[in-house]
Coordinates of C-alpha atoms in Angstrom, one line a residue:
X88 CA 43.0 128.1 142.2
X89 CA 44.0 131.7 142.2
X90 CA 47.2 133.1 141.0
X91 CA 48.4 130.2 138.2
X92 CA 50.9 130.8 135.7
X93 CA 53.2 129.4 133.6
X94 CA 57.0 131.5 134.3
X95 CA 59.7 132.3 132.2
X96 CA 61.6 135.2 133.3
X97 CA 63.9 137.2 130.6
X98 CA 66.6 139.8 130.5
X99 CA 63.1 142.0 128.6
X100 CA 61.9 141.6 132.8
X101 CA 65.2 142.8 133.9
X102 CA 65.4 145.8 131.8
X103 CA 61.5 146.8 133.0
X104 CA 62.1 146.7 136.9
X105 CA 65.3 148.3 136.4
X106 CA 64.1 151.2 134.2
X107 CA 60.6 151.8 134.7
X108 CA 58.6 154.1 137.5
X109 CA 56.2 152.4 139.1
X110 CA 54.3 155.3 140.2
X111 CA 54.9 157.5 137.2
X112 CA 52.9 154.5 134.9
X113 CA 50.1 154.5 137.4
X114 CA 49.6 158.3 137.2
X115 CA 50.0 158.7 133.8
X116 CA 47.1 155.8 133.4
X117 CA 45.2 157.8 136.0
X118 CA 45.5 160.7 133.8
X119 CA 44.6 159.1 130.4
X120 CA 41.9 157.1 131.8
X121 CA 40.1 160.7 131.9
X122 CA 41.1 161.2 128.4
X123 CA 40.5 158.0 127.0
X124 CA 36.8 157.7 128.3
X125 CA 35.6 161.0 126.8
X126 CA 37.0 159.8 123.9
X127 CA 35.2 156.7 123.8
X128 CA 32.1 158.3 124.6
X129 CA 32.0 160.1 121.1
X130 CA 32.9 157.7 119.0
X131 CA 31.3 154.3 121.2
X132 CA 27.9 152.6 120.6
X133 CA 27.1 150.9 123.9
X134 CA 25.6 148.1 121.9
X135 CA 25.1 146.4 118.6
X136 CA 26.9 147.1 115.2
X137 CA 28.9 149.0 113.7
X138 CA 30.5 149.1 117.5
X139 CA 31.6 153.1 116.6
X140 CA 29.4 156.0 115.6
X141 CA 32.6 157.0 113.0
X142 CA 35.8 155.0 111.5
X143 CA 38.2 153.7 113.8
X144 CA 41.5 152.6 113.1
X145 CA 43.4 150.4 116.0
X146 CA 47.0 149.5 115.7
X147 CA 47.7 145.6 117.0
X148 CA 51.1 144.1 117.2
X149 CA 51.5 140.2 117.9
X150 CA 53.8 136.9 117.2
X151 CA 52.9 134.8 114.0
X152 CA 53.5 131.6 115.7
X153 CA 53.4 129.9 112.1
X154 CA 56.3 130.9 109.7
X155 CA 54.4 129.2 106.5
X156 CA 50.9 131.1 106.6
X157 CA 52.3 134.2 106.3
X158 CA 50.0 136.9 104.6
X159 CA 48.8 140.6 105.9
X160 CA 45.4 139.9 108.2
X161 CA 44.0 142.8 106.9
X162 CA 44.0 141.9 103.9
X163 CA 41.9 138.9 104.7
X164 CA 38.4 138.4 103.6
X165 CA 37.2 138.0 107.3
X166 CA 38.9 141.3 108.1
X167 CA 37.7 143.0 105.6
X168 CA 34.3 141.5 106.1
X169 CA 34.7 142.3 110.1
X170 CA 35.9 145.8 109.3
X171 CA 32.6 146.4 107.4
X172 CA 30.1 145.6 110.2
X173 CA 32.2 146.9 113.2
X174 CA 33.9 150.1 112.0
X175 CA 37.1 149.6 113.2
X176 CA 39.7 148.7 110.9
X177 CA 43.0 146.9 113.0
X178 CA 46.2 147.5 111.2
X179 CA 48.3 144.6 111.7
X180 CA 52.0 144.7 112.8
X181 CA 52.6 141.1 112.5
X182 CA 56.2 139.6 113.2
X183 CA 57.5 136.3 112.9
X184 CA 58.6 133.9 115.7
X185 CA 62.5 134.0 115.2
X186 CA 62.2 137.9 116.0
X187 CA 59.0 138.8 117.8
X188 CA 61.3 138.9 121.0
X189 CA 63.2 141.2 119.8
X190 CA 61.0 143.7 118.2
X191 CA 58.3 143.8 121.5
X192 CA 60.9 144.6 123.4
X193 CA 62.0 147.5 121.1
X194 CA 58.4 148.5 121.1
X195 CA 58.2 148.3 124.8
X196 CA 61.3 149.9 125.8
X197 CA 61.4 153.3 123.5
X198 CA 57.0 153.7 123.8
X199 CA 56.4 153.1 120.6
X200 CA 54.0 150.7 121.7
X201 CA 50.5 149.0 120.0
X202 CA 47.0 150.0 121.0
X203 CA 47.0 145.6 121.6
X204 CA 49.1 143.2 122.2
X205 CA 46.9 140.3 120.2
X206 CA 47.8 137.0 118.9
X207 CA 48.3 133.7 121.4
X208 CA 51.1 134.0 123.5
X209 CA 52.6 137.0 122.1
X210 CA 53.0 137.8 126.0
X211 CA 54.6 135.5 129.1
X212 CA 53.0 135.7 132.3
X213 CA 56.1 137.0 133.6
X214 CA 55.8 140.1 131.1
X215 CA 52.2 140.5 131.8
X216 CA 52.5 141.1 135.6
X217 CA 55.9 143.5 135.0
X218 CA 54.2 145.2 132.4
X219 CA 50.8 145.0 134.1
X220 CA 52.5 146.1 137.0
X221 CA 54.1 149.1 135.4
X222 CA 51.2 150.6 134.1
X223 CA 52.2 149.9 130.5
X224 CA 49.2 147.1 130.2
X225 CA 45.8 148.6 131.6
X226 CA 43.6 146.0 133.4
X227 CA 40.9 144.5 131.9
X228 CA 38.2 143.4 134.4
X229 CA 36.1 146.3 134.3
X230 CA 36.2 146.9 130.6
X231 CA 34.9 142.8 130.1
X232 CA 32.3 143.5 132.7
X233 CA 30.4 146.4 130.8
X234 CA 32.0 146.1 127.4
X235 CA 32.3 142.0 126.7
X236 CA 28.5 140.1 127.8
X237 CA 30.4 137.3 125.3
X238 CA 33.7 136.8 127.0
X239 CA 32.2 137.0 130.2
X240 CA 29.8 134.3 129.7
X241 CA 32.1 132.0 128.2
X242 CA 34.5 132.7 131.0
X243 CA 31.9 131.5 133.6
X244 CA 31.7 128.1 132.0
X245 CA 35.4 127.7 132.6
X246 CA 36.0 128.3 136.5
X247 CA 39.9 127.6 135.7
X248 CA 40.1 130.6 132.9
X249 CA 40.0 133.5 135.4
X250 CA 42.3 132.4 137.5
X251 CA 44.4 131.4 135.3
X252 CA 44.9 135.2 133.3
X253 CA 45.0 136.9 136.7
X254 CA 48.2 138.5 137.8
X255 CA 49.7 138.1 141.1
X256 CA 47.9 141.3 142.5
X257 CA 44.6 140.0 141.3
X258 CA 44.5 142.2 138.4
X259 CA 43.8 140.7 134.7
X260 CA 46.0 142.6 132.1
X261 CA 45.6 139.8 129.6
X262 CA 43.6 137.6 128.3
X263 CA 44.2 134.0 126.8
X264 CA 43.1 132.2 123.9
X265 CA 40.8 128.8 124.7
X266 CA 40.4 125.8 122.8
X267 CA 38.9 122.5 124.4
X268 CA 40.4 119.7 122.7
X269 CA 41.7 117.7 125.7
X270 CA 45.4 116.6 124.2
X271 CA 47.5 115.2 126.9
X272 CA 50.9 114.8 125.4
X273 CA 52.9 117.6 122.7
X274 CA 55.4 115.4 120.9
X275 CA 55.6 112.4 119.1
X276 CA 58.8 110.2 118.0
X277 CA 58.4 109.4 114.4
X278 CA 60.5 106.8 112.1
X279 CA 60.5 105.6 108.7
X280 CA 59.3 102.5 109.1
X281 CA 59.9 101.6 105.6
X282 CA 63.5 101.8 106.1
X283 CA 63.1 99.7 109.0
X284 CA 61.4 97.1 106.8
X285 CA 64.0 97.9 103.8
X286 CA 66.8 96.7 106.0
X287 CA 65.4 93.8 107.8
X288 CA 65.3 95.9 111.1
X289 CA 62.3 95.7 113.9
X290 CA 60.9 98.7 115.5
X291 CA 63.7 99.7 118.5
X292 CA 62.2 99.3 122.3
X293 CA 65.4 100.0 124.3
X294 CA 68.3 103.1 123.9
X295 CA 70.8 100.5 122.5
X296 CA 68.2 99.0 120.0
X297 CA 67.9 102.8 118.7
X298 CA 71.4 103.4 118.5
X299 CA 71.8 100.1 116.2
X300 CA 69.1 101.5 114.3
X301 CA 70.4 104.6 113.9
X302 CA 73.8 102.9 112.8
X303 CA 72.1 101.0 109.9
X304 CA 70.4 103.6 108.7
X305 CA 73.5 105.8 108.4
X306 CA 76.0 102.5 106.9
X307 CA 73.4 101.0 105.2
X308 CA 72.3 104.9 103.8
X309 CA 68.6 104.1 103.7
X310 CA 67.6 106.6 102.1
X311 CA 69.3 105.4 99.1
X312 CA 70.6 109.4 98.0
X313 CA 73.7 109.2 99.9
X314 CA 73.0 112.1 102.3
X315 CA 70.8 110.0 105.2
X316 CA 70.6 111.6 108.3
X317 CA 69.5 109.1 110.8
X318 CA 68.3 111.4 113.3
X319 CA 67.5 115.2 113.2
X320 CA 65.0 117.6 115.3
X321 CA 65.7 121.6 116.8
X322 CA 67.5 122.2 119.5
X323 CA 65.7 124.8 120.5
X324 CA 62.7 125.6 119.1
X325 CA 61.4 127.8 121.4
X326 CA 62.2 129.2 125.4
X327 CA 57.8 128.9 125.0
X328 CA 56.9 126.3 127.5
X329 CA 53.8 125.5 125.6
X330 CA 55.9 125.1 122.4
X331 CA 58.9 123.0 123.2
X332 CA 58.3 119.9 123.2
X333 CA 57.1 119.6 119.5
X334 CA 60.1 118.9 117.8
X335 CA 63.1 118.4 119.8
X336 CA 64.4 115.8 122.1
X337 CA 63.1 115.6 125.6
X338 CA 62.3 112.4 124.9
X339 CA 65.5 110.8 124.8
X340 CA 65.9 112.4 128.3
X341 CA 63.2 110.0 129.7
X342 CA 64.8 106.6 129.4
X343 CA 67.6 107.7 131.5
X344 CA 64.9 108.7 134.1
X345 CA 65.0 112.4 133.4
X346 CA 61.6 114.3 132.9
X347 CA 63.3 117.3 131.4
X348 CA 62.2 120.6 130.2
X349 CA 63.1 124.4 129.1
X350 CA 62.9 124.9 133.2
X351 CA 64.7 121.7 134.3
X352 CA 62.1 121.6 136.9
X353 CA 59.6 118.7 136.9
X354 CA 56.5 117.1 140.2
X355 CA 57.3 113.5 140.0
X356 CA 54.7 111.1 140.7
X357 CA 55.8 111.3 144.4
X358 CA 54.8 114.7 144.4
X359 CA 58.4 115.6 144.7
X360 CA 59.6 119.2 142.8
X361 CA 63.1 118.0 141.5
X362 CA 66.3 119.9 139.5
X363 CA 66.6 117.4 136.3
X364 CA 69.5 118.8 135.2
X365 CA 71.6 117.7 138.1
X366 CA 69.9 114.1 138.3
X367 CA 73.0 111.6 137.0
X368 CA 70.7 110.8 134.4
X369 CA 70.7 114.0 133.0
X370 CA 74.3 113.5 132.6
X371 CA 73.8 110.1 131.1
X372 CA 71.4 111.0 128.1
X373 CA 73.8 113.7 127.2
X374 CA 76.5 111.1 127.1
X375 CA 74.5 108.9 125.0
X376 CA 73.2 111.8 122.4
X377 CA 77.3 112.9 122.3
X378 CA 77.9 109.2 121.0
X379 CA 75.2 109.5 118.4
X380 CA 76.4 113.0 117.2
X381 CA 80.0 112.2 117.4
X382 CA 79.3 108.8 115.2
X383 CA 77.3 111.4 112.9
X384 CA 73.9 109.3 113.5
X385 CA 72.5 113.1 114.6
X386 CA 71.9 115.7 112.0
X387 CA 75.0 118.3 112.3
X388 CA 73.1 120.9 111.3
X389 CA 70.7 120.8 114.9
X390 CA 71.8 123.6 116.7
X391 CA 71.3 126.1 113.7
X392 CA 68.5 124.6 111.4
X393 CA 65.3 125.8 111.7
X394 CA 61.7 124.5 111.1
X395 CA 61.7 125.4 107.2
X396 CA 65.3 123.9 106.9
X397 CA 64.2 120.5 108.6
X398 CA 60.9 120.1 107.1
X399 CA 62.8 120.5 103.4
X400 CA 65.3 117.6 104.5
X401 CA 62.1 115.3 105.8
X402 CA 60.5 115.9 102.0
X403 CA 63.9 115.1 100.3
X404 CA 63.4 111.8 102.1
X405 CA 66.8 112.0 103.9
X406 CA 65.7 112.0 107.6
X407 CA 65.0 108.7 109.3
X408 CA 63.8 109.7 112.5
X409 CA 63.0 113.1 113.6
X410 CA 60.4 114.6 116.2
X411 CA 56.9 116.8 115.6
X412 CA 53.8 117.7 117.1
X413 CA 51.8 114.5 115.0
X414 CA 52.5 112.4 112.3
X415 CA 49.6 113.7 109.6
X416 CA 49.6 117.1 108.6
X417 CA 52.5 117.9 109.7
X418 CA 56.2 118.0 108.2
X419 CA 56.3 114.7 106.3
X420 CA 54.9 115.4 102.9
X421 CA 51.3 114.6 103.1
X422 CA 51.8 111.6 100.2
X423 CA 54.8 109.9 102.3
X424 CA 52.8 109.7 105.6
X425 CA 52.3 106.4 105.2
X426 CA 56.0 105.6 105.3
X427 CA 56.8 106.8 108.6
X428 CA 55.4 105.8 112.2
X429 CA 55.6 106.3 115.8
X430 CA 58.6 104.8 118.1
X431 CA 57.2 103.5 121.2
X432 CA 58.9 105.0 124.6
X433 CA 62.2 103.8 125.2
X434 CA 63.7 101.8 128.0
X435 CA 66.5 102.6 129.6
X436 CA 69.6 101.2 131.1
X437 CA 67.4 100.9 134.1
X438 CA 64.1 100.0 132.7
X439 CA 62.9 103.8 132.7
X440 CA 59.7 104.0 129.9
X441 CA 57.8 107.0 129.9
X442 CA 56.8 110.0 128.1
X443 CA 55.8 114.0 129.0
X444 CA 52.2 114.5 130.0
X445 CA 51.2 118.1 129.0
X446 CA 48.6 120.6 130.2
X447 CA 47.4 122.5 127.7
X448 CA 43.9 124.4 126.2
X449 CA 45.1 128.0 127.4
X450 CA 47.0 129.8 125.0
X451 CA 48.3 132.3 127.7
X452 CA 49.4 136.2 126.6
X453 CA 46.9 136.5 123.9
X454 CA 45.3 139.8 124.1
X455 CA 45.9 142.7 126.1
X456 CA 45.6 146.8 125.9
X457 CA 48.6 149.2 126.3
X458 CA 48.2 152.5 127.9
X459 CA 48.9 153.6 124.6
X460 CA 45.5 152.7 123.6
X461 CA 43.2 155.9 122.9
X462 CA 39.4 153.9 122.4
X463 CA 40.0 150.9 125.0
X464 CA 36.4 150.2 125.1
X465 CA 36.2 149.8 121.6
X466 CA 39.4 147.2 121.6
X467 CA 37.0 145.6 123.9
X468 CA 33.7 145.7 122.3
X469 CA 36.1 144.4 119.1
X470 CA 37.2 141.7 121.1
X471 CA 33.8 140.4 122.5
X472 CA 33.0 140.8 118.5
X473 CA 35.1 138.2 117.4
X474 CA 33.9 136.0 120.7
X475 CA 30.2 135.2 119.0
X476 CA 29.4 132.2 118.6
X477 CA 30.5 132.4 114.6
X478 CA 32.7 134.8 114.3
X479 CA 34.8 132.3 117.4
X480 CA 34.6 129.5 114.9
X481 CA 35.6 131.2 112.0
X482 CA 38.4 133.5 113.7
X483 CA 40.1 130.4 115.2
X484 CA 39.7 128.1 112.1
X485 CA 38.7 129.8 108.7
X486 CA 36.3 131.7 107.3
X487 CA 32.7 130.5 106.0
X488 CA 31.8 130.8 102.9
X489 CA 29.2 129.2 101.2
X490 CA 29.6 130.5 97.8
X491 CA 32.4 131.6 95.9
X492 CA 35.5 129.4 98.5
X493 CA 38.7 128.4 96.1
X494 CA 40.9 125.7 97.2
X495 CA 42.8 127.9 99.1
X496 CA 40.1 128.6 101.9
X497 CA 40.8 127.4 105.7
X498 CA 37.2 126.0 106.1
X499 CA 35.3 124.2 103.2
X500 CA 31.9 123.2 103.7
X501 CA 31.8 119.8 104.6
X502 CA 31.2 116.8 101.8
X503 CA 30.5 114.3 104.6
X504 CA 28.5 116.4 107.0
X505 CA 26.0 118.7 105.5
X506 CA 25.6 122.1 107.0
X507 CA 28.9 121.8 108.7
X508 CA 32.7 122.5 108.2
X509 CA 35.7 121.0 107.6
X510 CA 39.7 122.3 108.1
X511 CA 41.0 122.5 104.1
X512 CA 44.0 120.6 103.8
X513 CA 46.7 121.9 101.3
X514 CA 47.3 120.3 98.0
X515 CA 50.3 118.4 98.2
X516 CA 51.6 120.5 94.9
X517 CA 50.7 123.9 96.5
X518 CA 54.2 125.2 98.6
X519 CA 52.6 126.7 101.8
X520 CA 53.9 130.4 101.3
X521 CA 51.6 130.5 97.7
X522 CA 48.5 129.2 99.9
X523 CA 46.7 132.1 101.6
X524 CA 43.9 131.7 103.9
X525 CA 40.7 133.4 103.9
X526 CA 41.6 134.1 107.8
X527 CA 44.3 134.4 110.8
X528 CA 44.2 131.1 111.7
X529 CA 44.7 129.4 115.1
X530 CA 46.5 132.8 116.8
X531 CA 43.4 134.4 118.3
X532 CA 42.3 134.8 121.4
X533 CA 38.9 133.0 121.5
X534 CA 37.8 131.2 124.0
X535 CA 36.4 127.8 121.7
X536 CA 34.7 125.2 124.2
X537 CA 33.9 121.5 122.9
X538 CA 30.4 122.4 122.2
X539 CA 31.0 125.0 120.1
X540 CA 33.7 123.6 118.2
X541 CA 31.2 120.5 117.6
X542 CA 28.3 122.7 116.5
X543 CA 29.9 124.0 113.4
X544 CA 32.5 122.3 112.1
X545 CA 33.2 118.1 111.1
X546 CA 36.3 116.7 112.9
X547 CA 39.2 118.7 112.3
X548 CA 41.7 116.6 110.7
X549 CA 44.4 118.1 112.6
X550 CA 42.7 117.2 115.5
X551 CA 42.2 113.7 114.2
X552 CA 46.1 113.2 113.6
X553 CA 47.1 114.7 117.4
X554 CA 44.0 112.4 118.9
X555 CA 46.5 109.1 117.2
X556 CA 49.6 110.6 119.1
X557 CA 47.9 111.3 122.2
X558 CA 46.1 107.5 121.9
X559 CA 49.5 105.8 121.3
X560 CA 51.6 107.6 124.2
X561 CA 49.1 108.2 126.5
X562 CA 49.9 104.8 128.2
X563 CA 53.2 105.5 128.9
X564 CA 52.3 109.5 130.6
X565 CA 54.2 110.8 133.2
X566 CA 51.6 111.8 136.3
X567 CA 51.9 115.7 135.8
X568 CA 52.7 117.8 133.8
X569 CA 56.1 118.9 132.4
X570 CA 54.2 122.7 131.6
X571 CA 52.6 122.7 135.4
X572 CA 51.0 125.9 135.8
X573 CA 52.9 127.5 138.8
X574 CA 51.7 130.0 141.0
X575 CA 54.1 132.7 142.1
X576 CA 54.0 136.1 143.7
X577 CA 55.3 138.8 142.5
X578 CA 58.6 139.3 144.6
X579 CA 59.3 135.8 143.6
X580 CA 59.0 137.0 140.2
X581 CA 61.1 139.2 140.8
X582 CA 63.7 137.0 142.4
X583 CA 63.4 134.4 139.7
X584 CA 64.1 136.9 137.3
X585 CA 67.7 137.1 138.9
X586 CA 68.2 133.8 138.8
X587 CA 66.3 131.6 135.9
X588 CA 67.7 133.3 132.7
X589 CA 71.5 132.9 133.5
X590 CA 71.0 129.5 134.9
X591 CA 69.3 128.4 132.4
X592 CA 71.5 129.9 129.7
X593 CA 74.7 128.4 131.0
X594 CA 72.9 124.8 131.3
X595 CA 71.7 124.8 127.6
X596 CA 75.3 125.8 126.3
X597 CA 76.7 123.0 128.7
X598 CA 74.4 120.9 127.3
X599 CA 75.2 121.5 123.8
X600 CA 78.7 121.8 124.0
X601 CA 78.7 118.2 125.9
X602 CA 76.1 116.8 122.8
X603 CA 78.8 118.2 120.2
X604 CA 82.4 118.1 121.6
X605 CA 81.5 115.4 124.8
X606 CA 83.1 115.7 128.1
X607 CA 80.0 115.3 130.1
X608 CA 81.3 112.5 132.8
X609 CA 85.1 114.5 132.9
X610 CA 83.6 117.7 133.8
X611 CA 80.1 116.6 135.6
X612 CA 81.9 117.7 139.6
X613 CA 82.5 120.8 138.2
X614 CA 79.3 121.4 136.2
X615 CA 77.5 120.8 139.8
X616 CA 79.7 123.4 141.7
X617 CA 79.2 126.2 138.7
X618 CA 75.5 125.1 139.7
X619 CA 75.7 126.1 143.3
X620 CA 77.5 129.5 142.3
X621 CA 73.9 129.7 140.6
X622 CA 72.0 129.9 143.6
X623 CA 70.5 126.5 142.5
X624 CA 69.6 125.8 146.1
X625 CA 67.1 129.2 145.9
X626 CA 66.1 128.5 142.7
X627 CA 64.3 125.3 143.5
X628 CA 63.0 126.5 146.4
X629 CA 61.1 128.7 144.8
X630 CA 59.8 126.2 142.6
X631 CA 58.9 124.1 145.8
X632 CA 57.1 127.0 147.4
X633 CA 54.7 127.5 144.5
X634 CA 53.8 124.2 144.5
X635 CA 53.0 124.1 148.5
X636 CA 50.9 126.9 147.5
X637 CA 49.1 125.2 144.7
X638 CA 48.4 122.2 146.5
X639 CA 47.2 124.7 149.6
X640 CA 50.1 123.5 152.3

């Protein structure tokens, strides 16, 4: 299907249509094109290693999704080892979650810009076609079909890729990372079950059954240390739609009915595109999360903490229930895992039980060239590099090493399976700042199918832990998607970039002010009205277009 996308428009898209010249970005590519190709052609080898004739050094800027590996890449021992037999050395400009938003838009707006954008979703689909537009991102297309035999061929065994990193005027500026694992839901709701078990409590099935729960475990303090907090996730983690749903609360949203989302937009199983922040039951699951915050059952601290903060009250063993990607491996101290559990989907007032089904595999915004870039075609023959069949493995999950690894490596050769693999896990007494990797882990844009993912490495234990969340909620999955990838022109880019940031900023402070201070039923007329003044009406429509046009009506 041509022309899928995943859309968040920002004040960054704002600032680029209102400031940029369309036709000066186009002529000054035309004019460096020249430049750029004699340039190549004295440094290039068409084929086979060291990719340059002489030392090249290529400046790359991305997000570091992952606040506790943090570490220069070049530095690496699979950079340095990649440097070697390519002759290109990247210098990294990596910057961390919180404020990558901030500093690419700094980059992008005074031209001090990267030779690449690299690292997964370091770029919305929104940014890529305003930026791809502009001239600032140069397309790609003909560079992959002489320069990349490797990404092209993997490409071809997924018919949904190209599409899928194609801007609406059929251009691809971008491309996006790959990895076939077939998960089917983000989020899981986890509990201490032996506080459950401590009080005399059975696992809660319905809202009110939580809310009692949540009660003990404050009165009762489970926890034992005087400072239990029965209920704590983020508020906000990220405006990502392939990130949000990890550790925050959609999920109390779905009892009331409400499939809910950064957007607000969700396809029922009806097919019908709906607004869920003006359903009633919207305004009900507020309601009910104001009467756990007021009754201090929900952490104070959500709408400030962050990841680190959280994960240091969940090892203190203070937190009762909170929300994360899986249970193992993940923010519960790898010796307490076995205290805590999932909590089934909740039913509702009126007998709602689901949970969010997710689309995901394509990690979109992961690599793309600026007209800055001097020696595209070596970004390109870098690129294809680091899409071989080992050099894939090892950039997306650690670096081999048969002789000389340290307990510190990503990937270990595997005790159980000779001649493969394995994902190290980190000694419980190791803090994750002082344990370095061998290798950028998980951020780059390969393209990883099933096959290849099986031919080098034993079961990823990550993998195994999400494959026990996706198991136990997939059940209970809503029909589609809450990330759907939506297909939009670009003048309806344009148009939601008018309308989705300030919509959705005044519903999120709503939201949170109701949460903290209540109100939610007294003010929910006038909530609706502010709505309208909006242009809610337009807003959905838009949504409801795109998906005529996915479903080829």
């Amino acid at each position: 299907m041509k022309g899928k996308r995943f859309v968040r428009m920002t004040a960054f898209a704002l600032a680029m249509f209102a400031c940029l010249s369309m036709a000066a970005c186009r002529r000054g590519n035309k004019e460096s094109s020249k430049t750029t190709q004699t340039q190549d052609s004295a440094v290039l080898n068409p084929a086979g290693l060291p990719i340059v004739k002489s030392p090249v050094t290529l400046h790359f800027a991305g997000i570091q999704m992952n606040s506790t590996r943090v570490g220069r890449w070049d530095e690496s021992d699979l950079m340095k080892d990649t440097e070697a037999k390519t002759g290109v050395k990247i210098v990294w400009d990596t910057v961390p979650q919180s404020s990558w938003k901030e500093k690419k838009n700094l980059m992008i707006a005074s031209r001090e810009l990267p030779d690449a954008f690299m690292a997964n979703m370091s770029l919305s689909m929104d940014e890529i076609t305003v930026l791809g537009a502009e001239g600032v991102l140069i397309p790609l297309e003909g560079l992959i079909d002489k320069y990349a035999p490797n990404i092209k061929a993997l490409m071809k065994e997924y018919p949904t890729y190209e599409p899928s990193v194609k801007s609406p005027d059929g251009r691809t500026y971008a491309l996006a990372g790959l990895e076939e694992l077939g998960f089917d839901s983000f989020s899981a709701a986890i509990i201490r079950k032996d506080w459950l078990d401590k009080l005399g409590l059975k696992m809660p099935a319905t809202t009110e059954e939580f809310y009692q729960v949540l009660k003990a475990f404050k009165d009762r303090d489970a926890s034992g240390t005087g400072r239990t907090i029965p209920f704590s996730f983020l508020y906000k983690e990220s405006q990502m739609i392939n990130r949000e749903v990890k550790r925050e609360f959609e999920w109390i949203f779905l009892p009331f009915g409400v499939a809910d989302n950064p957007y607000h937009i969700f396809i029922e199983d009806n097919g019908e595109v709906v607004f869920t922040a003006s359903q009633s039951g919207f305004r009900d699951a507020i309601q009910y999360l104001h009467r756990l915050y007021s009754e201090g059952l929900i952490d104070v601290e959500i709408f400030t903490q962050d990841r680190t903060l959280l994960t240091n009250k969940i090892r203190q063993n203070n937190v009762g229930v909170y929300t994360d990607y899986r249970l193992k491996l993940s923010m519960a101290a790898p010796e307490a895992e076995s205290l805590y559990t999932f909590v089934p989907p909740l039913k509702g007032p009126k007998g709602d039980q689901r949970w969010l089904r997710a689309q995901i595999g394509i990690s979109e915004g992961a690599f793309a060239i600026t007209s800055a870039c001097k020696y595209p075609e070596v970004a390109m023959r870098w690129m294809d590099y680091i899409n071989q069949e080992e050099q894939n493995i090892q950039y997306s999950y650690g670096m081999f090493k048969p002789a000389g690894w340290t307990a510190n490596e990503a990937l270990v050769p595997s005790q159980a399976i000779p001649g493969k693999w394995e994902v190290n896990t980190r000694p419980s007494s190791v803090q994750p700042n002082d344990w370095p990797f061998s290798s950028p882990v998980s951020v780059m844009p390969t393209i990883s199918p099933r096959r290849l993912i099986d031919k080098f490495l034993a079961e990823k234990g990550s993998n195994i832990a999400k494959n026990e969340v996706c198991d136990f909620y997939r059940p209970y999955l809503t029909k589609n998607p809450y990330n759907y990838p939506w297909r939009f022109t670009l003048e309806e880019l344009e148009e939601l970039a008018l309308l989705q940031t300030d919509l959705t900023n005044y519903i999120d402070k709503t939201q949170a002010k109701w949460m903290a201070d209540g109100g939610a039923e007294r003010e929910w007329d006038t909530y609706l009205q502010e709505l309208k003044k909006y242009n809610l009406d337009r807003y959905l429509e838009l949504y409801k277009n795109a998906y005529k046009r996915a479903q080829g009506k």
